[in-house]
Coordinates of C-alpha atoms in Angstrom, one line a residue:
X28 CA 107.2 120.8 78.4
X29 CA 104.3 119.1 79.4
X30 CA 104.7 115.9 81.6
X31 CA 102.1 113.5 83.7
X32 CA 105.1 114.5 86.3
X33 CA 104.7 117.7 86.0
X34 CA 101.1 118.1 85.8
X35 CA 101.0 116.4 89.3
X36 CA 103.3 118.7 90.3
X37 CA 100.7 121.1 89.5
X38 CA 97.9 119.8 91.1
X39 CA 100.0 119.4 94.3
X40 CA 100.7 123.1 94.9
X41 CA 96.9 124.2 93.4
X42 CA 95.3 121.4 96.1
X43 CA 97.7 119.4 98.4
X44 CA 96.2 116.3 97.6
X45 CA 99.0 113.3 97.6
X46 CA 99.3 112.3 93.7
X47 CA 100.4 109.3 92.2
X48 CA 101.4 108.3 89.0
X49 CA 100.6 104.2 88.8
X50 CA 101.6 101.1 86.6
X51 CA 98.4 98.9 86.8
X52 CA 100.1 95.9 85.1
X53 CA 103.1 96.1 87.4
X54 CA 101.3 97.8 90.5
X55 CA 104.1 99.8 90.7
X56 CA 104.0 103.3 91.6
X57 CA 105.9 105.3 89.4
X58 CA 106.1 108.4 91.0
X59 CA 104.6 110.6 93.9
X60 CA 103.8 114.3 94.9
X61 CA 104.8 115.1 97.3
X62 CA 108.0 113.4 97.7
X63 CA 107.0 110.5 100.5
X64 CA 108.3 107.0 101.9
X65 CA 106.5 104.0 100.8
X66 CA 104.7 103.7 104.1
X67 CA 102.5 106.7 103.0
X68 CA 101.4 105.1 99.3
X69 CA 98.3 104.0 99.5
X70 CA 98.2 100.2 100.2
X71 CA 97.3 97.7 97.7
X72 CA 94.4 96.3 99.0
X73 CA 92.7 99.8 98.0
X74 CA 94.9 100.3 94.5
X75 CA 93.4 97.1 92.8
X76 CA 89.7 98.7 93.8
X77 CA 90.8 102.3 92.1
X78 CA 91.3 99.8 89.0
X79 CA 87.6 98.6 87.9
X80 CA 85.1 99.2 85.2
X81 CA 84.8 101.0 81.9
X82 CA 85.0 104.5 83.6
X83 CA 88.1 106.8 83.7
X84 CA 87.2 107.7 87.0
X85 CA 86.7 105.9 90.1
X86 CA 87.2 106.4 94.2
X87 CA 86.5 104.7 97.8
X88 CA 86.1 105.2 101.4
X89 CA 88.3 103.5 103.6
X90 CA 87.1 102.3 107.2
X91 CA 89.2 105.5 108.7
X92 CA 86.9 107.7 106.2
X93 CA 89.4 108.2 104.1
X94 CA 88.8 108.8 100.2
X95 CA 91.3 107.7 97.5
X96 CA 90.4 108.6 93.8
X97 CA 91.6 107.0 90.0
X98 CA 91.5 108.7 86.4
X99 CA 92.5 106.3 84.3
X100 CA 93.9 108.0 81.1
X101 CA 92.3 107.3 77.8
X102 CA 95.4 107.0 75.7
X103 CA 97.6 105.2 78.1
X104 CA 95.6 102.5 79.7
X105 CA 98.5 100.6 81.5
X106 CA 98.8 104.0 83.4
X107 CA 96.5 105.8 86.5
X108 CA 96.7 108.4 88.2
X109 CA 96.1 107.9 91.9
X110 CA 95.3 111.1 94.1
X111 CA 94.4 110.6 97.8
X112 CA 94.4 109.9 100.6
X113 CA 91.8 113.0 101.9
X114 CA 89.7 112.9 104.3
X115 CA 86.7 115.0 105.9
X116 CA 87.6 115.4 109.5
X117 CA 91.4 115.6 111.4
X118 CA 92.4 111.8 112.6
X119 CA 92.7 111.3 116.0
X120 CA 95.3 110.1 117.8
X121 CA 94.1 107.1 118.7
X122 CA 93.1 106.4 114.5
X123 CA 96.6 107.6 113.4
X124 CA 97.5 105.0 116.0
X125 CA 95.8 102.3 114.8
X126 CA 96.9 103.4 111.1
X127 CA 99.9 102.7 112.0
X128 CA 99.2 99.2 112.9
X129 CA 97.6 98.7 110.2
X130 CA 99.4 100.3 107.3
X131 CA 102.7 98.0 109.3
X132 CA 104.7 101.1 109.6
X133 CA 108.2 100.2 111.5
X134 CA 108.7 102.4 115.0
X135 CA 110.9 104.6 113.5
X136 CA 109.0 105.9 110.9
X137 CA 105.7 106.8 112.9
X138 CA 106.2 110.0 113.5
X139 CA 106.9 110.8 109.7
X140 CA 103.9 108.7 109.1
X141 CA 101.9 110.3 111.6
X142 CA 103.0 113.8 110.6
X143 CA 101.9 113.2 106.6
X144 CA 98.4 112.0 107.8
X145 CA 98.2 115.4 109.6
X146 CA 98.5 117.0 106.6
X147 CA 96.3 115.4 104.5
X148 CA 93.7 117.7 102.8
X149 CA 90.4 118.0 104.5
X150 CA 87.6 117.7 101.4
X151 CA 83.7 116.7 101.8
X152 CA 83.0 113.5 99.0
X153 CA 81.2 115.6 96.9
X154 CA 84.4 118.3 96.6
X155 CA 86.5 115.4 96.0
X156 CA 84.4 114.2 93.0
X157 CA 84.6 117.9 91.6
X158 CA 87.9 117.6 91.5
X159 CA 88.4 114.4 90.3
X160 CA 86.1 115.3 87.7
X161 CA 88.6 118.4 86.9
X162 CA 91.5 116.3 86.6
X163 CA 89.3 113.7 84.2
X164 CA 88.7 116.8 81.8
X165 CA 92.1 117.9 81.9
X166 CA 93.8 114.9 81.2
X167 CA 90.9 113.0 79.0
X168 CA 89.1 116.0 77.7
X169 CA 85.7 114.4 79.1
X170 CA 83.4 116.3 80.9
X171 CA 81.7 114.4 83.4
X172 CA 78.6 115.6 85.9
X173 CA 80.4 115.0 89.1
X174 CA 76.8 114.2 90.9
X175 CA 76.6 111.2 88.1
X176 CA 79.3 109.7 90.4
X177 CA 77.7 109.6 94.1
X178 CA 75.9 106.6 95.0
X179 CA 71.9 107.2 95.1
X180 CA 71.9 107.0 98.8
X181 CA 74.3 110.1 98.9
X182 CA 72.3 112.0 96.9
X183 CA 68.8 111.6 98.4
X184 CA 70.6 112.7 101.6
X185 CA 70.2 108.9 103.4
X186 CA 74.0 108.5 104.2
X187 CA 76.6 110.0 106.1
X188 CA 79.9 112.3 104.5
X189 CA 81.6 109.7 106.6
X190 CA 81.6 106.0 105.0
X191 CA 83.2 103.6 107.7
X192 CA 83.1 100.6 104.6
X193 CA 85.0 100.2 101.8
X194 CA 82.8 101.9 99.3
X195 CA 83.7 101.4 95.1
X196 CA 81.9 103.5 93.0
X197 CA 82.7 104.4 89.2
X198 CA 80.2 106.2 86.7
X199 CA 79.8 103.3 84.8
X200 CA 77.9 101.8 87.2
X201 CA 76.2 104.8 88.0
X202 CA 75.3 105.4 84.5
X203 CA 73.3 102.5 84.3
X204 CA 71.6 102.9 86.4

């Protein structure tokens, strides 16, 4: 039977990119592929920017370069789903370390920390957008023009894959452009 659970499930094993289904009134995450500790969610301060503007799809860079993505669905709007973190290039050790410190992950769980950043699905911006796009059409039966998402910047060719500032973009904002 078909399940938001299940269809994350899905996405997982087609794409190994970290899934979350999300409460946005309690900013509560409700569930998470793969199975992870809470140290590996993504923090708060990026969840409230997934949550913005009349679009079902949004995303940001963090300073590590790391890209988070939201499809908010259509016919449940209390609910998101949350894919992310991915990233362009493999952390270093010293950025994993100074993940660590920032993410406040207790010594004991480093490693296990560490080890899930490792893994973490290596995707430019614009093959991130494709899929969020995907995932937008499968759960909201919208189909979007995934280059209708990148900032103008991107597009004429003027910035880096690479975003070292927190960077909110939705198609709404796009779109009116």
């Amino acid at each position: 039977t078909y399940s938001l659970k299940n269809f994350l499930k899905m996405l997982y094993m087609d794409s190994n990119i970290p899934s979350y289904l999300y409460s946005i009134p309690n900013q509560k995450f409700l569930h998470a592929e793969p199975v992870q500790t809470e140290f590996t969610y993504p923090p708060a301060k990026y969840t409230c920017r997934l949550n913005g503007g009349d679009s079902h799809i949004s995303y940001l860079s963090t300073e590590y370069g790391i890209y988070f993505g939201g499809v908010t669905i259509e016919n449940s709007p209390n609910i998101m789903l949350i894919f992310g973190p991915v990233n362009i290039t493999p952390y270093s050790d010293s950025e994993l370390h100074q993940m660590n410190m920032d993410y406040m992950v207790p010594r004991e769980s480093r490693q296990e920390f560490s080890d899930f950043f490792q893994r973490v699905p290596q995707y430019s911006l614009a093959g991130f957008l494709i899929k969020l796009t995907f995932i937008n059409y499968c759960i909201n039966g919208e189909m979007l023009d995934p280059q209708k998402l990148l900032p103008k910047t991107h597009i004429e060719g003027t910035s880096s894959e690479k975003w070292y500032e927190i960077k909110h973009n939705s198609l709404q904002n796009n779109s009116q452009e």
